[in-house]
mmCIF file of C-alpha atoms in Angstrom:
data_model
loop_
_atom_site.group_PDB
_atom_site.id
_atom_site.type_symbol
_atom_site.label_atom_id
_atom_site.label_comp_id
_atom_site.label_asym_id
_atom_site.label_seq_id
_atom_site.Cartn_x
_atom_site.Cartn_y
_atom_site.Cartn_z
ATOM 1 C CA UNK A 1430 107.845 -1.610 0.681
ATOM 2 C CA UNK A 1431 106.030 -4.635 1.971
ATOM 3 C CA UNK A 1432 102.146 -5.773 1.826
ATOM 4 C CA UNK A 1433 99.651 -4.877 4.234
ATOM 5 C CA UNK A 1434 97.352 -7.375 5.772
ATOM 6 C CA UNK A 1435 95.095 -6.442 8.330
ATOM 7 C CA UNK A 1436 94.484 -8.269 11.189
ATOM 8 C CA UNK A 1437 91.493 -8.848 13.578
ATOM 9 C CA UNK A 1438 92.800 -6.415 16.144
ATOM 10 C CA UNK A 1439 93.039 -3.536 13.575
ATOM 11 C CA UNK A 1440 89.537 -3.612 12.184
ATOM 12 C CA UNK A 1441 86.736 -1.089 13.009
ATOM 13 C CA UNK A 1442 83.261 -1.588 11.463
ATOM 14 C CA UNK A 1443 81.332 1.612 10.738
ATOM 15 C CA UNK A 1444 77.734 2.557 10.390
ATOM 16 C CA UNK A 1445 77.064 4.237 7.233
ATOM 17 C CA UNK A 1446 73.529 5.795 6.263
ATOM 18 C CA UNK A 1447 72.752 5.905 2.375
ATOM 19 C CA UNK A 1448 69.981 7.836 0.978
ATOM 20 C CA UNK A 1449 68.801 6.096 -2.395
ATOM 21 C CA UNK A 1450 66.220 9.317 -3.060
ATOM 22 C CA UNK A 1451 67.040 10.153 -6.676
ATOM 23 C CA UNK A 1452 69.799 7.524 -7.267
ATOM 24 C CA UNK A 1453 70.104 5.372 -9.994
ATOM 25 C CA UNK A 1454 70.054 1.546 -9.233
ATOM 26 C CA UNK A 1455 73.061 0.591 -10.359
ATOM 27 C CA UNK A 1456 75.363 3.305 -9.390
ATOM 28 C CA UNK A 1457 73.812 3.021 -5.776
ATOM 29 C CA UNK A 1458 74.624 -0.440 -5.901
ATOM 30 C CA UNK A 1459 77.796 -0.277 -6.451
ATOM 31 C CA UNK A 1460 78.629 2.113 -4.184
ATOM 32 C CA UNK A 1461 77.011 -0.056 -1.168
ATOM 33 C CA UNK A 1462 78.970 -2.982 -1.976
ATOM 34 C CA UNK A 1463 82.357 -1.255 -2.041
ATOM 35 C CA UNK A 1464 81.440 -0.179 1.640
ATOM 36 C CA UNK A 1465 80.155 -3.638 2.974
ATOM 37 C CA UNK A 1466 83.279 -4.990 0.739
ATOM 38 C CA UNK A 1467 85.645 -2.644 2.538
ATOM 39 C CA UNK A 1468 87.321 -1.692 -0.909
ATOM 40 C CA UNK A 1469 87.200 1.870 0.206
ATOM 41 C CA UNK A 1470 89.843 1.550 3.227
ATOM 42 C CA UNK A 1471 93.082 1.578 2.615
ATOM 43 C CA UNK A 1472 93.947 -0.978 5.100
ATOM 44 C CA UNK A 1473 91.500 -3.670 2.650
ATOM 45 C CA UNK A 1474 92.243 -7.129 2.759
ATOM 46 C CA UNK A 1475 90.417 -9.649 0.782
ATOM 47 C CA UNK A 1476 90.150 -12.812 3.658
ATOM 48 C CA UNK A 1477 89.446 -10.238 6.068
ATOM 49 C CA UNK A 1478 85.981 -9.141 6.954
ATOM 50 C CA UNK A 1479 87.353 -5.333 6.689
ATOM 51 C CA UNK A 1480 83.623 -4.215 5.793
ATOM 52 C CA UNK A 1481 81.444 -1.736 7.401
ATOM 53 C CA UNK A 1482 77.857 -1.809 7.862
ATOM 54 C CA UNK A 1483 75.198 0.249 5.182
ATOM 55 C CA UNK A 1484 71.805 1.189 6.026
ATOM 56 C CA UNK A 1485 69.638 2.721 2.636
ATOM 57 C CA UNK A 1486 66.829 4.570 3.388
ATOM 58 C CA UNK A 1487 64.357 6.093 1.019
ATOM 59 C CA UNK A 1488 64.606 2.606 -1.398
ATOM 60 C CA UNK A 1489 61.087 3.026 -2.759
ATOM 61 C CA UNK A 1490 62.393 6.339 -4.263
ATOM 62 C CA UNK A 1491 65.411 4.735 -6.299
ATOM 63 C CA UNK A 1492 64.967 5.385 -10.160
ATOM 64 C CA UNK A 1493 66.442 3.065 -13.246
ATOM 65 C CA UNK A 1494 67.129 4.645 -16.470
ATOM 66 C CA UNK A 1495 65.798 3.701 -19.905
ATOM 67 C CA UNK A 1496 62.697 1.250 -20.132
ATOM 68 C CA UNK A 1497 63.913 -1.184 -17.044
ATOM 69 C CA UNK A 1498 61.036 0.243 -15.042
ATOM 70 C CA UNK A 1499 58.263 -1.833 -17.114
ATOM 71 C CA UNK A 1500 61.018 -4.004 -19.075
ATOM 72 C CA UNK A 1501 62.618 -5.689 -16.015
ATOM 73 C CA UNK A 1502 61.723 -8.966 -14.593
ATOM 74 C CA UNK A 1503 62.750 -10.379 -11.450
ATOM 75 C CA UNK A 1504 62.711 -14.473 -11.785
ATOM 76 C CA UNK A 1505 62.899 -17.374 -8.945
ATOM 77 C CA UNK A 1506 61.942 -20.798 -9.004
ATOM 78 C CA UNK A 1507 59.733 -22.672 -6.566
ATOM 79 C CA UNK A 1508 61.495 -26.010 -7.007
ATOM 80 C CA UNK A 1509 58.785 -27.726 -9.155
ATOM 81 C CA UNK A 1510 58.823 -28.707 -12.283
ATOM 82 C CA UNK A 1511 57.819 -25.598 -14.517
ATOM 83 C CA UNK A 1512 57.219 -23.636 -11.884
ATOM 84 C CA UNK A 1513 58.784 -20.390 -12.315
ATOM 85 C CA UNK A 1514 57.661 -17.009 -10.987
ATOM 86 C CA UNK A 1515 58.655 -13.549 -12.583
ATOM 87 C CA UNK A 1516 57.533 -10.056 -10.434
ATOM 88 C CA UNK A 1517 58.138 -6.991 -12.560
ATOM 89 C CA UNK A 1518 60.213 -4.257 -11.229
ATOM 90 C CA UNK A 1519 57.713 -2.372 -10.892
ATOM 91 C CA UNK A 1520 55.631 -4.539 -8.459
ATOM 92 C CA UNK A 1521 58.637 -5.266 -6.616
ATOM 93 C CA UNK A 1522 59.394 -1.665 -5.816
ATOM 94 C CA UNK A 1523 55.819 -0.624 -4.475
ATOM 95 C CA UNK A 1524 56.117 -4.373 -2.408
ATOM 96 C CA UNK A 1525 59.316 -4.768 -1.186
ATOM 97 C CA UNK A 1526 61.672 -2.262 -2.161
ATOM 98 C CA UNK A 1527 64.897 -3.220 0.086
ATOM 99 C CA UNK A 1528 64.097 -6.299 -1.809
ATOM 100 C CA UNK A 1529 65.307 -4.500 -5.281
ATOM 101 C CA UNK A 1530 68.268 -2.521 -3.925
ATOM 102 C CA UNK A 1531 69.588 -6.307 -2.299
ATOM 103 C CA UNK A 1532 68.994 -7.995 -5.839
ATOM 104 C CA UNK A 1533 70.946 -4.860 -7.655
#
């Protein structure tokens, strides 16, 4: 039996359309980057962009479980001194929520 390695010529990128209504963060996650990955073909190689494209729609209706709703923080800096910004979850949801599912 010998190893598989796909090659530019045998690639086909796919659309796929996600709907994050009712999903947990996480879990949603996960699943996305196995499909932009390519983990989920059989024909994956790791150098080889063997990935397909995602679209998630509904990402303002995503839930978390537990208290991460008003417990989590999301944190960047500005590049001064002392200068760092944290945007609850919350906040970022109702602002940007493709924002939150990109972070995940």
């Amino acid at each position: 039996m010998k190893t598989y390695s796909a090659t530019p010529r045998d690639i086909e990128h796919q659309w796929y359309i996600v709907d994050a209504e009712g999903m947990i963060l996480g879990r949603l996650a996960t699943e996305v980057a196995k499909i932009i990955r390519g983990k989920h073909k059989p024909m994956f190689t790791p150098h080889m962009d063997t990935g397909d494209n995602v679209i998630v729609i509904n990402a303002a209706k995503v839930r978390v479980s537990g208290k991460k709703a008003e417990q989590k923080q999301y944190f960047r800096h500005t590049g001064y001194m002392g200068h760092e910004r944290f945007t609850p979850f919350e906040m970022m949801l109702s602002k940007h929520p493709e924002r939150v599912i990109e972070k995940a």
